[in-house]
JSON list of C-alpha atoms in Angstrom, two decimals:
[
{"chain": "B", "resi": 1, "resn": "UNK", "atom": "CA", "xyz": [2.07, -7.21, 13.00]},
{"chain": "B", "resi": 2, "resn": "UNK", "atom": "CA", "xyz": [-1.25, -8.07, 14.62]},
{"chain": "B", "resi": 3, "resn": "UNK", "atom": "CA", "xyz": [-1.48, -4.54, 16.10]},
{"chain": "B", "resi": 4, "resn": "UNK", "atom": "CA", "xyz": [-1.08, -3.01, 12.66]},
{"chain": "B", "resi": 5, "resn": "UNK", "atom": "CA", "xyz": [-3.72, -5.36, 11.22]},
{"chain": "B", "resi": 6, "resn": "UNK", "atom": "CA", "xyz": [-6.12, -4.46, 14.04]},
{"chain": "B", "resi": 7, "resn": "UNK", "atom": "CA", "xyz": [-5.64, -0.73, 13.34]},
{"chain": "B", "resi": 8, "resn": "UNK", "atom": "CA", "xyz": [-6.10, -1.22, 9.60]},
{"chain": "B", "resi": 9, "resn": "UNK", "atom": "CA", "xyz": [-9.33, -3.21, 10.12]},
{"chain": "B", "resi": 10, "resn": "UNK", "atom": "CA", "xyz": [-10.57, -0.52, 12.52]},
{"chain": "B", "resi": 11, "resn": "UNK", "atom": "CA", "xyz": [-9.87, 2.23, 10.13]},
{"chain": "B", "resi": 12, "resn": "UNK", "atom": "CA", "xyz": [-11.48, 0.37, 7.21]},
{"chain": "B", "resi": 13, "resn": "UNK", "atom": "CA", "xyz": [-14.62, -0.10, 9.31]},
{"chain": "B", "resi": 14, "resn": "UNK", "atom": "CA", "xyz": [-14.71, 3.49, 10.39]},
{"chain": "B", "resi": 15, "resn": "UNK", "atom": "CA", "xyz": [-14.35, 4.72, 6.88]},
{"chain": "B", "resi": 16, "resn": "UNK", "atom": "CA", "xyz": [-16.99, 2.25, 5.50]},
{"chain": "B", "resi": 17, "resn": "UNK", "atom": "CA", "xyz": [-14.36, 0.78, 3.11]},
{"chain": "B", "resi": 18, "resn": "UNK", "atom": "CA", "xyz": [-15.46, -1.75, 0.51]},
{"chain": "B", "resi": 19, "resn": "UNK", "atom": "CA", "xyz": [-12.11, -3.44, 0.34]},
{"chain": "B", "resi": 20, "resn": "UNK", "atom": "CA", "xyz": [-8.57, -3.14, 1.64]},
{"chain": "B", "resi": 21, "resn": "UNK", "atom": "CA", "xyz": [-5.68, -2.81, -0.82]},
{"chain": "B", "resi": 22, "resn": "UNK", "atom": "CA", "xyz": [-2.22, -3.69, 0.51]},
{"chain": "B", "resi": 23, "resn": "UNK", "atom": "CA", "xyz": [1.01, -2.93, -1.21]},
{"chain": "B", "resi": 24, "resn": "UNK", "atom": "CA", "xyz": [3.05, -6.04, -2.06]},
{"chain": "B", "resi": 25, "resn": "UNK", "atom": "CA", "xyz": [6.83, -5.47, -1.87]},
{"chain": "B", "resi": 26, "resn": "UNK", "atom": "CA", "xyz": [7.99, -7.79, -4.63]},
{"chain": "B", "resi": 27, "resn": "UNK", "atom": "CA", "xyz": [11.59, -8.06, -5.62]},
{"chain": "B", "resi": 28, "resn": "UNK", "atom": "CA", "xyz": [12.61, -6.29, -8.84]},
{"chain": "B", "resi": 29, "resn": "UNK", "atom": "CA", "xyz": [12.40, -9.58, -10.67]},
{"chain": "B", "resi": 30, "resn": "UNK", "atom": "CA", "xyz": [8.85, -10.12, -9.50]},
{"chain": "B", "resi": 31, "resn": "UNK", "atom": "CA", "xyz": [9.66, -12.89, -6.98]},
{"chain": "B", "resi": 32, "resn": "UNK", "atom": "CA", "xyz": [8.48, -12.74, -3.35]},
{"chain": "B", "resi": 33, "resn": "UNK", "atom": "CA", "xyz": [11.19, -12.18, -0.79]},
{"chain": "B", "resi": 34, "resn": "UNK", "atom": "CA", "xyz": [11.21, -11.83, 2.97]},
{"chain": "B", "resi": 35, "resn": "UNK", "atom": "CA", "xyz": [9.23, -8.57, 2.95]},
{"chain": "B", "resi": 36, "resn": "UNK", "atom": "CA", "xyz": [6.56, -10.01, 0.64]},
{"chain": "B", "resi": 37, "resn": "UNK", "atom": "CA", "xyz": [6.16, -13.06, 2.90]},
{"chain": "B", "resi": 38, "resn": "UNK", "atom": "CA", "xyz": [5.67, -10.70, 5.89]},
{"chain": "B", "resi": 39, "resn": "UNK", "atom": "CA", "xyz": [3.01, -8.81, 3.92]},
{"chain": "B", "resi": 40, "resn": "UNK", "atom": "CA", "xyz": [1.31, -12.09, 3.08]},
{"chain": "B", "resi": 41, "resn": "UNK", "atom": "CA", "xyz": [1.27, -12.94, 6.72]},
{"chain": "B", "resi": 42, "resn": "UNK", "atom": "CA", "xyz": [-0.15, -9.48, 7.53]},
{"chain": "B", "resi": 43, "resn": "UNK", "atom": "CA", "xyz": [-2.95, -10.04, 4.99]},
{"chain": "B", "resi": 44, "resn": "UNK", "atom": "CA", "xyz": [-3.75, -13.39, 6.56]},
{"chain": "B", "resi": 45, "resn": "UNK", "atom": "CA", "xyz": [-4.12, -11.78, 10.05]},
{"chain": "B", "resi": 46, "resn": "UNK", "atom": "CA", "xyz": [-6.19, -9.00, 8.50]},
{"chain": "B", "resi": 47, "resn": "UNK", "atom": "CA", "xyz": [-8.53, -11.56, 6.99]},
{"chain": "B", "resi": 48, "resn": "UNK", "atom": "CA", "xyz": [-9.36, -12.87, 10.45]},
{"chain": "B", "resi": 49, "resn": "UNK", "atom": "CA", "xyz": [-10.37, -9.34, 11.58]},
{"chain": "B", "resi": 50, "resn": "UNK", "atom": "CA", "xyz": [-12.53, -8.22, 8.73]},
{"chain": "B", "resi": 51, "resn": "UNK", "atom": "CA", "xyz": [-15.02, -9.59, 6.23]},
{"chain": "B", "resi": 52, "resn": "UNK", "atom": "CA", "xyz": [-13.78, -7.09, 3.60]},
{"chain": "B", "resi": 53, "resn": "UNK", "atom": "CA", "xyz": [-12.04, -8.37, 0.51]},
{"chain": "B", "resi": 54, "resn": "UNK", "atom": "CA", "xyz": [-8.28, -7.86, 0.76]},
{"chain": "B", "resi": 55, "resn": "UNK", "atom": "CA", "xyz": [-6.27, -7.29, -2.42]},
{"chain": "B", "resi": 56, "resn": "UNK", "atom": "CA", "xyz": [-2.57, -6.79, -2.92]},
{"chain": "B", "resi": 57, "resn": "UNK", "atom": "CA", "xyz": [-0.91, -4.50, -5.50]},
{"chain": "B", "resi": 58, "resn": "UNK", "atom": "CA", "xyz": [2.70, -4.49, -6.69]},
{"chain": "B", "resi": 59, "resn": "UNK", "atom": "CA", "xyz": [4.48, -1.68, -4.95]},
{"chain": "B", "resi": 60, "resn": "UNK", "atom": "CA", "xyz": [7.79, -1.85, -6.75]},
{"chain": "B", "resi": 61, "resn": "UNK", "atom": "CA", "xyz": [9.33, 1.55, -7.49]},
{"chain": "B", "resi": 62, "resn": "UNK", "atom": "CA", "xyz": [6.49, 3.49, -5.83]},
{"chain": "B", "resi": 63, "resn": "UNK", "atom": "CA", "xyz": [8.88, 5.27, -3.41]},
{"chain": "B", "resi": 64, "resn": "UNK", "atom": "CA", "xyz": [11.06, 6.37, -6.30]},
{"chain": "B", "resi": 65, "resn": "UNK", "atom": "CA", "xyz": [7.92, 7.56, -8.13]},
{"chain": "B", "resi": 66, "resn": "UNK", "atom": "CA", "xyz": [6.78, 9.43, -5.02]},
{"chain": "B", "resi": 67, "resn": "UNK", "atom": "CA", "xyz": [10.15, 11.22, -4.71]},
{"chain": "B", "resi": 68, "resn": "UNK", "atom": "CA", "xyz": [9.97, 12.04, -8.42]},
{"chain": "B", "resi": 69, "resn": "UNK", "atom": "CA", "xyz": [6.50, 13.51, -8.02]},
{"chain": "B", "resi": 70, "resn": "UNK", "atom": "CA", "xyz": [7.60, 15.58, -5.04]},
{"chain": "B", "resi": 71, "resn": "UNK", "atom": "CA", "xyz": [10.64, 16.88, -6.87]},
{"chain": "B", "resi": 72, "resn": "UNK", "atom": "CA", "xyz": [8.51, 18.01, -9.81]},
{"chain": "B", "resi": 73, "resn": "UNK", "atom": "CA", "xyz": [6.03, 19.68, -7.35]},
{"chain": "B", "resi": 74, "resn": "UNK", "atom": "CA", "xyz": [9.01, 21.51, -5.67]},
{"chain": "B", "resi": 75, "resn": "UNK", "atom": "CA", "xyz": [8.26, 19.90, -2.29]},
{"chain": "B", "resi": 76, "resn": "UNK", "atom": "CA", "xyz": [10.65, 21.11, 0.39]},
{"chain": "B", "resi": 77, "resn": "UNK", "atom": "CA", "xyz": [13.33, 18.50, 1.34]},
{"chain": "B", "resi": 78, "resn": "UNK", "atom": "CA", "xyz": [12.27, 18.40, 4.97]},
{"chain": "B", "resi": 79, "resn": "UNK", "atom": "CA", "xyz": [8.67, 17.67, 4.03]},
{"chain": "B", "resi": 80, "resn": "UNK", "atom": "CA", "xyz": [9.55, 14.89, 1.59]},
{"chain": "B", "resi": 81, "resn": "UNK", "atom": "CA", "xyz": [10.61, 12.51, 4.35]},
{"chain": "B", "resi": 82, "resn": "UNK", "atom": "CA", "xyz": [7.31, 13.16, 6.18]},
{"chain": "B", "resi": 83, "resn": "UNK", "atom": "CA", "xyz": [5.01, 12.39, 3.26]},
{"chain": "B", "resi": 84, "resn": "UNK", "atom": "CA", "xyz": [6.88, 9.96, 0.99]},
{"chain": "B", "resi": 85, "resn": "UNK", "atom": "CA", "xyz": [5.00, 6.90, 2.38]},
{"chain": "B", "resi": 86, "resn": "UNK", "atom": "CA", "xyz": [1.70, 8.67, 1.91]},
{"chain": "B", "resi": 87, "resn": "UNK", "atom": "CA", "xyz": [2.41, 9.60, -1.64]},
{"chain": "B", "resi": 88, "resn": "UNK", "atom": "CA", "xyz": [3.72, 6.09, -2.43]},
{"chain": "B", "resi": 89, "resn": "UNK", "atom": "CA", "xyz": [0.46, 4.67, -0.91]},
{"chain": "B", "resi": 90, "resn": "UNK", "atom": "CA", "xyz": [-1.53, 6.96, -3.19]},
{"chain": "B", "resi": 91, "resn": "UNK", "atom": "CA", "xyz": [0.44, 5.72, -6.15]},
{"chain": "B", "resi": 92, "resn": "UNK", "atom": "CA", "xyz": [-0.26, 2.08, -5.14]},
{"chain": "B", "resi": 93, "resn": "UNK", "atom": "CA", "xyz": [-3.94, 2.76, -4.78]},
{"chain": "B", "resi": 94, "resn": "UNK", "atom": "CA", "xyz": [-4.17, 4.61, -8.12]},
{"chain": "B", "resi": 95, "resn": "UNK", "atom": "CA", "xyz": [-2.33, 1.76, -9.83]},
{"chain": "B", "resi": 96, "resn": "UNK", "atom": "CA", "xyz": [-4.78, -0.71, -8.36]},
{"chain": "B", "resi": 97, "resn": "UNK", "atom": "CA", "xyz": [-7.78, 1.32, -9.53]},
{"chain": "B", "resi": 98, "resn": "UNK", "atom": "CA", "xyz": [-6.28, 1.84, -13.03]},
{"chain": "B", "resi": 99, "resn": "UNK", "atom": "CA", "xyz": [-5.62, -1.90, -13.30]},
{"chain": "B", "resi": 100, "resn": "UNK", "atom": "CA", "xyz": [-9.20, -2.74, -12.41]},
{"chain": "B", "resi": 101, "resn": "UNK", "atom": "CA", "xyz": [-10.59, -0.25, -14.95]},
{"chain": "B", "resi": 102, "resn": "UNK", "atom": "CA", "xyz": [-8.55, -1.79, -17.72]},
{"chain": "B", "resi": 103, "resn": "UNK", "atom": "CA", "xyz": [-9.76, -5.35, -17.08]}
]
């Protein structure tokens, strides 16, 4: 986990990021399970490696949304597996941006 946090902090610095947004894998009922607790621990490690603000964003159903987008875009089946996490990350980030705009 520390290695992933170090890589994330390094990329954020190289890209001159203003903040880091991390997808929070909540349970469907909104509670925090094992995966969410791991994500929280990841964020805590990340906080020790960067001065950037770190925000979390609900990532429930983003993989399903990503597959839906790829189906509507006629993405080849073999390519879907390769890019689903990237598309889901884009959905998480867009959701975060939209939420901030509406505040």
